[in-house]
XYZ file of C-alpha atoms in Angstrom:
587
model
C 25.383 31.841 -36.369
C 27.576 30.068 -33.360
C 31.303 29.703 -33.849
C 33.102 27.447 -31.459
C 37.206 28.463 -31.087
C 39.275 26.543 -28.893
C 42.260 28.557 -27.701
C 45.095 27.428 -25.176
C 45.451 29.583 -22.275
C 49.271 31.157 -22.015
C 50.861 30.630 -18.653
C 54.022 30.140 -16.207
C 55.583 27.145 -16.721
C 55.354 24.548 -14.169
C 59.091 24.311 -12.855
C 60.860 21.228 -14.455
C 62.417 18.116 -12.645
C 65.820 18.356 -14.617
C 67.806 21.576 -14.485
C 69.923 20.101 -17.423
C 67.459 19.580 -19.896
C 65.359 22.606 -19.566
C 65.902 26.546 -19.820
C 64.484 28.734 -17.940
C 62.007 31.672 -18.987
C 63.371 33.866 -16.825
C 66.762 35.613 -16.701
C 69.721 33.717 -18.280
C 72.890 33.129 -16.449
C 75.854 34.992 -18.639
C 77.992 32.445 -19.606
C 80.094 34.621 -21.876
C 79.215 38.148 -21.986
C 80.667 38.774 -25.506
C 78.205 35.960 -27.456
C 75.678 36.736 -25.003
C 72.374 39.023 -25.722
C 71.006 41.152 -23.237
C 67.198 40.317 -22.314
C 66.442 43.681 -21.684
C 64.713 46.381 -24.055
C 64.987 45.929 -27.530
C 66.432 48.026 -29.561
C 64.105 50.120 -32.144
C 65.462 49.412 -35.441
C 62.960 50.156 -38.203
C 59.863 51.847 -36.158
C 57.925 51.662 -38.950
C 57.767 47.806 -39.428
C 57.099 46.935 -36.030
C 53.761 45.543 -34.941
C 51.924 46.906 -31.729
C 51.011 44.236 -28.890
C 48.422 46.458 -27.490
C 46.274 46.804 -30.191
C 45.274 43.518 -32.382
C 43.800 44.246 -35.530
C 40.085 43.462 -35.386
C 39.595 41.729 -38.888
C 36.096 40.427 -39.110
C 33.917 40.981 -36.249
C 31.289 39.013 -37.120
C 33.243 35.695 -36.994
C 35.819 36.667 -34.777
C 36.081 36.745 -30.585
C 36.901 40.121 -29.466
C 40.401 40.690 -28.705
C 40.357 43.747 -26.246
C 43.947 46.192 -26.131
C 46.283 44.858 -23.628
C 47.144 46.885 -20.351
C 50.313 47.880 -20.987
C 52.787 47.181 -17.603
C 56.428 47.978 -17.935
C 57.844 48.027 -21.225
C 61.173 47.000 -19.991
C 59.700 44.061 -18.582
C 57.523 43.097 -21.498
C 53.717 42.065 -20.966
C 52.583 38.791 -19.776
C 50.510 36.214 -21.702
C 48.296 35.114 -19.261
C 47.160 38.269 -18.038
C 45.236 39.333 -20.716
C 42.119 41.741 -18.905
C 38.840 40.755 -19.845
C 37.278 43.584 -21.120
C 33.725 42.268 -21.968
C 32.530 39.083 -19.540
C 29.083 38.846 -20.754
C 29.772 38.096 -24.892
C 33.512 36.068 -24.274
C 33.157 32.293 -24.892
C 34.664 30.637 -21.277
C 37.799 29.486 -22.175
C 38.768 28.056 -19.198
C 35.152 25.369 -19.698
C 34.176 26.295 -16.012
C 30.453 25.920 -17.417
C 29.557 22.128 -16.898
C 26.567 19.831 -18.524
C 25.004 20.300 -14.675
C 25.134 23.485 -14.730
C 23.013 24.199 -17.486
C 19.592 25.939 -17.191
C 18.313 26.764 -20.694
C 17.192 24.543 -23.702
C 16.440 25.455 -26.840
C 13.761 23.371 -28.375
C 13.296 23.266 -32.241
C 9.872 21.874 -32.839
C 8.078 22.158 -36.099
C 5.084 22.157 -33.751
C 3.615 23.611 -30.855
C 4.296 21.251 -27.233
C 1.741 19.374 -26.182
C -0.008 21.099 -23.129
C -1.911 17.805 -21.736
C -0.253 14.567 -23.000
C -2.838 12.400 -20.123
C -6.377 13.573 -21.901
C -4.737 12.608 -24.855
C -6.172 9.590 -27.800
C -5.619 6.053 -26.437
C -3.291 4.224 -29.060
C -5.206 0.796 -28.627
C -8.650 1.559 -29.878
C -10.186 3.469 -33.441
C -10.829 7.239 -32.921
C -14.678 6.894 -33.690
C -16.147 10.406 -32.849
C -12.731 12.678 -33.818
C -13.153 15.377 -36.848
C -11.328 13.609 -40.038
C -7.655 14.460 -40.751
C -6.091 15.187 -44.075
C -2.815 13.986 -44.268
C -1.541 15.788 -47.516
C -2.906 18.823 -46.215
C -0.941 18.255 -42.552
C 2.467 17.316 -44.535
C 1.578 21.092 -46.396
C 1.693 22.325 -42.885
C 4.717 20.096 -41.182
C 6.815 23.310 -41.759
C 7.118 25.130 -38.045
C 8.238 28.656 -38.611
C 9.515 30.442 -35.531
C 8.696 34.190 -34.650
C 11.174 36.397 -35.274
C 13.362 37.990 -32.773
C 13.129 34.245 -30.838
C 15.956 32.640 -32.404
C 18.440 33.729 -35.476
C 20.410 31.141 -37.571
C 23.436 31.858 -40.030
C 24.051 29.243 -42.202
C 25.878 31.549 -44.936
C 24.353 29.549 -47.580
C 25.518 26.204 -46.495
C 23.886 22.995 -45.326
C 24.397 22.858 -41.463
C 26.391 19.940 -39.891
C 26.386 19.923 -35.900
C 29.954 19.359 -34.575
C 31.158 16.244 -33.149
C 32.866 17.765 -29.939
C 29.967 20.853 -29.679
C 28.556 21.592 -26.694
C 25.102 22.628 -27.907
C 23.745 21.713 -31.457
C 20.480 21.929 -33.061
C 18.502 18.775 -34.601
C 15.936 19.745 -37.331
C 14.085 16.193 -37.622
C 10.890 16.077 -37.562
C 8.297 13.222 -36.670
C 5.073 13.101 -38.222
C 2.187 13.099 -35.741
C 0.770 9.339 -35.210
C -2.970 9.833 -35.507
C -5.805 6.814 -34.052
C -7.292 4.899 -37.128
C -10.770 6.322 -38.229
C -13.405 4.195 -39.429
C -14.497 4.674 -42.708
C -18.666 4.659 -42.390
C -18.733 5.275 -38.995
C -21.997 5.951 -38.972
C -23.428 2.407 -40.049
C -23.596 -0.031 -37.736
C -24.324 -3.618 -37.184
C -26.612 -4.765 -34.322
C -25.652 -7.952 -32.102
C -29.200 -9.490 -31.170
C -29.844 -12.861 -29.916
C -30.549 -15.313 -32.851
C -34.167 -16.884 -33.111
C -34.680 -20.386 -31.912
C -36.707 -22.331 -34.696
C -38.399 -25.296 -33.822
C -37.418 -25.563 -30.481
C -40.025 -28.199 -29.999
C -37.799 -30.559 -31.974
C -34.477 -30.138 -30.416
C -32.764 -33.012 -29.218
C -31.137 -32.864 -25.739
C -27.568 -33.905 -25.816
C -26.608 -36.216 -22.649
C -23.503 -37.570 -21.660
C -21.521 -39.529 -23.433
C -21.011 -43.068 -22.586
C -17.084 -43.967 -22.205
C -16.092 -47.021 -24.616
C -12.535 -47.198 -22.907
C -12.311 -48.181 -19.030
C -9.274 -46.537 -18.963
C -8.691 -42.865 -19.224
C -6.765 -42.037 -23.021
C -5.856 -38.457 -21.530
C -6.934 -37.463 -24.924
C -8.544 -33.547 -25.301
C -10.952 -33.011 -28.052
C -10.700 -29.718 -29.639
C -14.446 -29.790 -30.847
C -15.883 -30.355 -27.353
C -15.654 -27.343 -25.516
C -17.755 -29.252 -22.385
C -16.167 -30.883 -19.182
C -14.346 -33.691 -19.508
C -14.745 -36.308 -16.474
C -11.863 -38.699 -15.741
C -12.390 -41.535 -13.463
C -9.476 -42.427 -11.839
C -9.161 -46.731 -12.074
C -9.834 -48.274 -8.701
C -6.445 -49.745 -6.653
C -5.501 -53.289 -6.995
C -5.993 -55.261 -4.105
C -3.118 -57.345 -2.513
C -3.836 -61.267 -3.151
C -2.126 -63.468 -0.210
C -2.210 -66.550 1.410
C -2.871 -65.640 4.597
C -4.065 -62.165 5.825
C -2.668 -60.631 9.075
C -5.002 -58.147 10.592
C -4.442 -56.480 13.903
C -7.363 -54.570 14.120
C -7.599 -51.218 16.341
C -11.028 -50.200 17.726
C -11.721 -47.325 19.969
C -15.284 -45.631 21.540
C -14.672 -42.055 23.486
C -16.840 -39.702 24.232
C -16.753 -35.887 22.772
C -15.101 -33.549 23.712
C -13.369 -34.994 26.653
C -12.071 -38.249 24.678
C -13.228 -40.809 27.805
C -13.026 -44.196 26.595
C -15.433 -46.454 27.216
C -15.693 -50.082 27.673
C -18.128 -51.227 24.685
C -18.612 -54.324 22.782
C -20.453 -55.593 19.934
C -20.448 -52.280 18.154
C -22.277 -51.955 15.231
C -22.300 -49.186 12.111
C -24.167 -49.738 9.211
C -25.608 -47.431 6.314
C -27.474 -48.053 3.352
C -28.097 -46.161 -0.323
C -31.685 -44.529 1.289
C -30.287 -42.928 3.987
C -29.124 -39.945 5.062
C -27.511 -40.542 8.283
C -25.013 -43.515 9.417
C -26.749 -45.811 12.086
C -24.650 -47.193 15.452
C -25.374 -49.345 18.311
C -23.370 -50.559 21.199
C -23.516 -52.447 24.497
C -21.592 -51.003 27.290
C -20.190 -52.472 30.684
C -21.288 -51.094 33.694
C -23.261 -47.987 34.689
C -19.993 -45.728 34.981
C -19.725 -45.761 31.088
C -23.396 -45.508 30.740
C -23.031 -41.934 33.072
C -20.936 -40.542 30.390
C -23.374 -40.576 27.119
C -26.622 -40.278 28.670
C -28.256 -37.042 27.497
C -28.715 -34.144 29.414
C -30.422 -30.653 29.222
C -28.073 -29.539 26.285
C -28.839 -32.507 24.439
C -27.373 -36.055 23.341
C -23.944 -36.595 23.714
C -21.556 -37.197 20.696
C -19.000 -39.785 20.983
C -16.398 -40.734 18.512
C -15.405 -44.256 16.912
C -12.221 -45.402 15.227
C -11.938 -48.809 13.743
C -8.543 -49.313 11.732
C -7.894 -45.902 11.262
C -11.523 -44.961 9.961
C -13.444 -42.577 12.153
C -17.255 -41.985 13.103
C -18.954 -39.417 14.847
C -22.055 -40.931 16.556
C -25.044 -38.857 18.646
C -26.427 -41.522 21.719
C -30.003 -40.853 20.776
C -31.116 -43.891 23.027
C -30.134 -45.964 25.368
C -31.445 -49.211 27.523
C -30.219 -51.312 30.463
C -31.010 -54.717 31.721
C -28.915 -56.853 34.874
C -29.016 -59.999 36.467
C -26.672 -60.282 39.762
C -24.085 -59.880 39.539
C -23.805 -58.238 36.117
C -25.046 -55.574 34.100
C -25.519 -54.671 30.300
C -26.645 -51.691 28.408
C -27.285 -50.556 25.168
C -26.967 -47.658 23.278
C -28.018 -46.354 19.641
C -27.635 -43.358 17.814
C -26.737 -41.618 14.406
C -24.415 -39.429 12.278
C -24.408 -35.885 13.171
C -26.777 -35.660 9.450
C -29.588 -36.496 11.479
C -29.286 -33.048 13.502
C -30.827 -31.923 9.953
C -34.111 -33.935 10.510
C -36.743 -34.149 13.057
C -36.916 -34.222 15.958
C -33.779 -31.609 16.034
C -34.882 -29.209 13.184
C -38.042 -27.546 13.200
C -40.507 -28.501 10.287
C -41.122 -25.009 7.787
C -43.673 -24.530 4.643
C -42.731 -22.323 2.043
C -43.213 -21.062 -1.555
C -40.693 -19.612 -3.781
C -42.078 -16.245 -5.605
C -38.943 -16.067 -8.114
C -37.210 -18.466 -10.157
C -34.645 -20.792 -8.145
C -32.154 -23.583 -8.931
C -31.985 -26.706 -7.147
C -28.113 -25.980 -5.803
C -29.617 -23.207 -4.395
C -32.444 -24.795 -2.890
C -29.774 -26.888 -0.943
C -27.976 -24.010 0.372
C -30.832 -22.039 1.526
C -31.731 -24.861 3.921
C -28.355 -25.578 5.590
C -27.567 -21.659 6.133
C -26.717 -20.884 9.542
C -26.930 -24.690 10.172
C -22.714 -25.312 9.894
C -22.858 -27.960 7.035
C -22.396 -27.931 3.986
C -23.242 -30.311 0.384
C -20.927 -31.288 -2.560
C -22.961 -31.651 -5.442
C -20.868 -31.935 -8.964
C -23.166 -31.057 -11.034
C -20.742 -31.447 -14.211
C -18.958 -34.160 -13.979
C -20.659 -37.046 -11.612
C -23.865 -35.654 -11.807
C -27.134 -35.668 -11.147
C -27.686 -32.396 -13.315
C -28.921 -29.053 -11.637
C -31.795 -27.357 -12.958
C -34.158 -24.518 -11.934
C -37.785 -24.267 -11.193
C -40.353 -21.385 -12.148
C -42.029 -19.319 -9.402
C -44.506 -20.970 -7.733
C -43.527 -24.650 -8.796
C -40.917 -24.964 -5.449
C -43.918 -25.404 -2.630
C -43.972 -27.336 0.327
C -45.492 -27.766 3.545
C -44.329 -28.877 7.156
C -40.773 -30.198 6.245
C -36.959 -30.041 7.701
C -34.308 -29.015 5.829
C -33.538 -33.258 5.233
C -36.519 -34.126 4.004
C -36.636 -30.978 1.440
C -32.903 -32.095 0.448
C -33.712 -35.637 0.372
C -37.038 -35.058 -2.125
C -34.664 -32.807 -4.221
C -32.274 -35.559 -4.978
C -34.919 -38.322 -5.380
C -36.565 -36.544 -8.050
C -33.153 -36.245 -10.159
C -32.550 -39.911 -9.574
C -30.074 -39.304 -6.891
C -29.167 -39.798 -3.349
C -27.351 -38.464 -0.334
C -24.226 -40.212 1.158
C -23.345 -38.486 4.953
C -20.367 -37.900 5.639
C -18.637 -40.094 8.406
C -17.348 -37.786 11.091
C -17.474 -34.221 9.419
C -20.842 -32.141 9.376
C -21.743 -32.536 5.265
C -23.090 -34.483 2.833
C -22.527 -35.520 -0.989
C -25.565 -35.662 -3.323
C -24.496 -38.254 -6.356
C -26.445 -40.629 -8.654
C -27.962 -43.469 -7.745
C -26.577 -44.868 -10.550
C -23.483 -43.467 -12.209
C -23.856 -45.440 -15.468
C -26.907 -46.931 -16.681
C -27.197 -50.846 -15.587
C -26.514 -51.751 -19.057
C -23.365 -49.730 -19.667
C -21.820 -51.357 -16.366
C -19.197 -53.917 -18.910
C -17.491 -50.587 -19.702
C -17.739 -48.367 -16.763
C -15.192 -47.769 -14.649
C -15.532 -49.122 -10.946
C -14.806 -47.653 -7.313
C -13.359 -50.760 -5.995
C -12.295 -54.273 -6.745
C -13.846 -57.156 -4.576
C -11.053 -60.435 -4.965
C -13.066 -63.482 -4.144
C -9.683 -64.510 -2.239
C -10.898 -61.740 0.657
C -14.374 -63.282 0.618
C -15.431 -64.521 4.224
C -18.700 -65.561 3.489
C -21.248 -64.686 0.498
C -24.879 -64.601 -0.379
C -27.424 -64.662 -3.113
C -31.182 -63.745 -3.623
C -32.776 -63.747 -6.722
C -35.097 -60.777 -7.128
C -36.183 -60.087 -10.781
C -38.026 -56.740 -12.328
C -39.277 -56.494 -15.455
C -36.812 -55.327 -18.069
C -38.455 -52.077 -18.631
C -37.665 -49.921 -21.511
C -39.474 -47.106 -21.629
C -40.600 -44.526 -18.873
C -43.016 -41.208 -19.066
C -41.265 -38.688 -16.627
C -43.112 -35.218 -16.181
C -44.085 -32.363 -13.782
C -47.733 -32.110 -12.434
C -48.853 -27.951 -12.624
C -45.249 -27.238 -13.984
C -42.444 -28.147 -15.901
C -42.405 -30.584 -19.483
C -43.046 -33.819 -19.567
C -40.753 -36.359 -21.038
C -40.398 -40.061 -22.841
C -36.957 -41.773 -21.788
C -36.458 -44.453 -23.826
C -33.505 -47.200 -23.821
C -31.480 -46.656 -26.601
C -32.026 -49.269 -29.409
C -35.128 -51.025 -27.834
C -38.597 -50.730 -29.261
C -39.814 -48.639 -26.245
C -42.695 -51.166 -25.490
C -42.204 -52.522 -22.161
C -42.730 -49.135 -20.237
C -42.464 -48.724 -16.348
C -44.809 -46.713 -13.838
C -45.301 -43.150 -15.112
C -43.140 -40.460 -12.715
C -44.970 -37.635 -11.997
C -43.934 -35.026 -9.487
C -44.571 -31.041 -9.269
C -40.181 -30.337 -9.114
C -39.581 -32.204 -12.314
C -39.304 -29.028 -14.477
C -36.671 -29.199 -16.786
C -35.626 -32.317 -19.501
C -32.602 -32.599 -18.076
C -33.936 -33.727 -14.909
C -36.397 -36.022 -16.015
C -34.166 -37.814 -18.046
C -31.870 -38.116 -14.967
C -34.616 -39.536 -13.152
C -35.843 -41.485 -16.258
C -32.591 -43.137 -16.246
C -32.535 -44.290 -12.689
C -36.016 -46.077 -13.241
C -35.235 -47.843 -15.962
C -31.912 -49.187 -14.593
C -33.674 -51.023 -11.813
C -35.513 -52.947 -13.938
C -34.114 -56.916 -15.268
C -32.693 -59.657 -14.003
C -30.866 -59.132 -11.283
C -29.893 -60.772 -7.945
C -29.519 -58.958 -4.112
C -25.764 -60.100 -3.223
C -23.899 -60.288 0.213
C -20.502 -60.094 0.466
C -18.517 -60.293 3.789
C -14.649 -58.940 4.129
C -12.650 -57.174 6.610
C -12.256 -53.646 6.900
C -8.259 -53.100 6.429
C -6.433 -50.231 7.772
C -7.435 -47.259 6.244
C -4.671 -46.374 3.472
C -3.386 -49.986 3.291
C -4.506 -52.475 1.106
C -7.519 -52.397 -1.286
C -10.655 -52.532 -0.860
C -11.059 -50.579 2.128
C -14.377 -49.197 3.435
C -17.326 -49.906 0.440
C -19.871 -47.257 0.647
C -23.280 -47.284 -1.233
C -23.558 -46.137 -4.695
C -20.478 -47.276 -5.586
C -20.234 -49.443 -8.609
C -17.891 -52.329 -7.528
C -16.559 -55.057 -9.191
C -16.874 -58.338 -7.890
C -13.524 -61.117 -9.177
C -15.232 -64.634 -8.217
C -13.652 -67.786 -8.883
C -15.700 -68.268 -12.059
C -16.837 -65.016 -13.499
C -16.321 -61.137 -12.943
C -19.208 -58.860 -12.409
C -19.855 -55.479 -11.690
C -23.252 -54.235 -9.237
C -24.073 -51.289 -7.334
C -23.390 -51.164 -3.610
C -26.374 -50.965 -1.897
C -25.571 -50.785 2.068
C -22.492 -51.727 4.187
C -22.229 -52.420 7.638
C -19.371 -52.472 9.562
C -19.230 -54.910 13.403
C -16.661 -55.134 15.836
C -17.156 -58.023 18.292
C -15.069 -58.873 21.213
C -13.367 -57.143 24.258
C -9.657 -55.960 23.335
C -8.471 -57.824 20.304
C -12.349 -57.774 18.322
C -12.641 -59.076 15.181
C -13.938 -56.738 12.490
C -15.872 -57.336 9.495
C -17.876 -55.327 6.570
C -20.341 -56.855 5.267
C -21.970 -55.909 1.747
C -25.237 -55.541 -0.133
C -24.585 -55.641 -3.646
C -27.176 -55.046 -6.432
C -26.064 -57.331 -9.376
C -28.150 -56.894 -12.917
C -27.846 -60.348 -15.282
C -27.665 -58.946 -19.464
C -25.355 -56.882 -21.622
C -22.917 -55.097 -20.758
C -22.387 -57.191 -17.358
């Protein structure tokens, strides 16, 4: 048992500030020496009843400090209070609290339970204990009680309930917190296996395609029960209707890298839906010009157009002269940095693939090490990617274009070069299906008020319905059939050895079937504005336009574009279009 005392130490008094008001301890001035008591030794009147100063009684040692005899000094000068000797340092309580929280050393810990030696190796909280031995937890609250050794610790309590002090220094706290144990399962030792589940009559599955938008323009609506993509076309910009159009057009022919200008006319860039690469042709003044792009031993030379803020990147693959005194003309031809991809720059190769491979990465095995790249969407835009067994990827003595080019003719798609950068972008012939075209969304509007001059051909198909798309030694093979026709006008049966999967040959069967029906080759010239100014801008192939004429509105697929720029100095540009417009529903 601890017993805390608090004592105040006896000592001098600090001197006061008043003389008046105070009295001093020591010796008294005599004032009057009859009423006045001598502060010297006391005289013994009853020896009996007096009370020794040296020797406190000692009444319960057990609960009491130990009061040790005072030194006696000089009885005639009596004994001071605060120098009592301390007769026993190591078991006297500090009175004087010289022992501070920081300089403490020792804790004693009261735990029902032993520490824990390791608390890293121990259970993680967050998951079941599935291998640990079973716990009992009536027989654990049996042994919750911690009983110390004896001769550790000793505790009085004298029969009563112990309540720590509010001003104590040290007290004890007896709670005790049950250990938190992982939860155990129950039948731990059945288990359920996760297999994959058994596809039943896969031969009558029916492959789910996209969706064909009702609303031209985007609801920004998400449905919670389609986990797929969801595509958003963007609506095409408004074109500015005037009276009169002002164009100062800007058009500029350097060569790479040194940026030399040179003096061209009649220059002419043109590329259509088949292609891969942009065509250009030019005629130049004088041989001084002609100096700068003729090729040399590291090859042709690149040069670099800009016509209202749209940029080419050309290689002079040929050129020819002709002069009659005292002038002279030449001309030069080339194409978009694609063609590098082709013969006669890249070598022909053969090949055979001995593991399963994807189209995508069919692509990128050819352009490696080559510095361009592809965009393919394969989600959203389309055409779908899909993978072909071993053995079914074989060809023989092709370039890396022609390989590329195959690939996206037998989805149903084509490539678009880029203009100036070294890339490509494989997309879909046709984005939506010919008869689908009244809802689609367009790329660009076509005002008949920016309409230089137009042009019509009729050129009918048949309206085809049906098609029979399938692989030769590999792959499925496939009906595609327009959606609520009898099927019984088909079109030429597409066969080819990379059709492999049913989401490519529907692709493809889509893109046959939409160039079948009445339709009509259209020609469309405008000018090419500045590039961010008004709308249309440049109109590449395989975009769906939309044509405003004076009496109707129709929608076709942009076949080919070509852009000239005629004149020295202030040249007059113009784009002209080839539209592919498709007479029936939806259009």
């Amino acid at each position: 048992m601890l017993t805390h005392d608090t004592a105040a130490g006896w000592s001098k008094a600090r001197r006061p500030l008043d003389p008046a008001r105070r009295s001093e301890w020591g010796a008294v001035a005599a004032k009057e020496a009859s009423a006045a008591g001598p502060w010297g030794r006391a005289e013994i009147l009853d020896a009996s009843q007096v009370g020794s100063w040296d020797a406190a009684p000692q009444i319960d040692q057990q609960q009491a400090s130990a009061w040790s005899r005072v030194a006696g000094r000089d009885i005639g000068t009596g004994g001071r209070w605060d120098t009592v000797a301390q007769k026993d340092l190591a078991r006297r309580l500090g009175w004087d609290r010289s022992i501070t929280p920081q300089d403490v050393r020792l804790r004693l810990l009261y735990s029902p339970r032993p520490a824990l030696k390791d608390t890293l190796s121990g259970q993680a909280w967050y998951r079941c204990d599935e291998f640990g031995e079973r716990f009992d937890a009536a027989a654990e609250r049996a042994a919750s009680l911690y009983i110390p050794v004896a001769g550790l610790v000793e505790f009085s309590f004298s029969g009563q309930r112990y309540v720590p002090s509010t001003t104590a220094s040290v007290f004890f706290d007896f709670h005790y917190t049950a250990q938190q144990h992982a939860i155990q399962p129950v039948d731990s030792g059945l288990s359920v296996r996760f297999t994959p589940a058994r596809i039943l009559e896969q031969m009558r599955t029916m492959p789910w395609g996209w969706g064909t938008p009702t609303d031209p323009k985007p609801t920004g609506i998400v449905y919670p029960d389609y986990p797929g993509p969801v595509v958003v076309i963007d609506p095409p910009q408004e074109p500015d209707i005037l009276e009169t159009y002002m164009i100062a057009n800007t058009v500029t022919l350097v060569v790479l890298p040194s940026g030399t200008p040179l003096d061209a006319t009649n220059i002419r860039a043109n590329l259509d839906i088949d292609s891969f690469a942009w065509s250009f042709s030019a005629e130049l003044f004088g041989r001084t010009s002609l100096n700068l792009v003729v090729p040399d031993a590291n090859g042709p030379k690149t040069v670099e157009l800009t016509i209202n803020g749209w940029v080419w990147r050309f290689l002079v693959e040929r050129y020819s002269g002709s002069g009659k005194h005292p002038s002279e003309r030449y001309s030069i031809s080339g194409s978009s940095r694609t063609q590098l991809l082709d013969a006669p720059y890249a070598p022909q190769r053969s090949g055979l693939n001995a593991a399963m491979v994807s189209a995508r990465n069919i692509i990128d095995d050819q352009l490696q090490n080559t510095g361009f790249s592809a965009s393919w969407d394969t989600v959203g835009m389309g055409p779908p990617d899909w993978t072909l067994p071993a053995g079914a990827f074989s060809y023989q003595s092709q370039t890396p274009m022609q390989i590329i080019h195959r690939l996206a003719e037998v989805a149903g798609a084509v490539v678009r070069p880029e203009m100036a950068a070294d890339g490509f972008t494989v997309l879909p012939r046709y984005r939506e299906a010919t008869w689908y075209w009244g809802g689609a969304v367009p790329d660009c509007i076509i005002p008949t008020e920016i309409v230089a001059e137009w042009g019509s051909e009729w050129s009918p198909q048949p309206q085809w319905n049906f098609v029979y798309v399938s692989g030769a030694n590999y792959g499925v093979g496939v009906q595609v059939r327009r959606a609520g026709t009898a099927g019984d006008e088909p079109a030429a049966d597409v066969i080819d050895d990379w059709i492999t999967t049913v989401d490519v040959a529907r692709s493809r069967g889509i893109c046959e079937l939409s160039k079948g029906g009445n339709q009509a080759i259209e020609t469309r010239r405008i000018p090419l504005f500045e590039k961010g100014g008004s709308a249309p801008g440049l109109v590449l192939p395989a975009m769906l336009t939309e044509c405003r004429d004076d009496d109707t509105t129709w929608r076709g697929l942009c076949l080919g574009t070509e852009i000239s720029a005629d004149g020295v100095g202030a040249s007059r540009v113009w784009q002209t279009l080839k539209i592919e417009r498709h007479y029936g529903s939806g259009n």
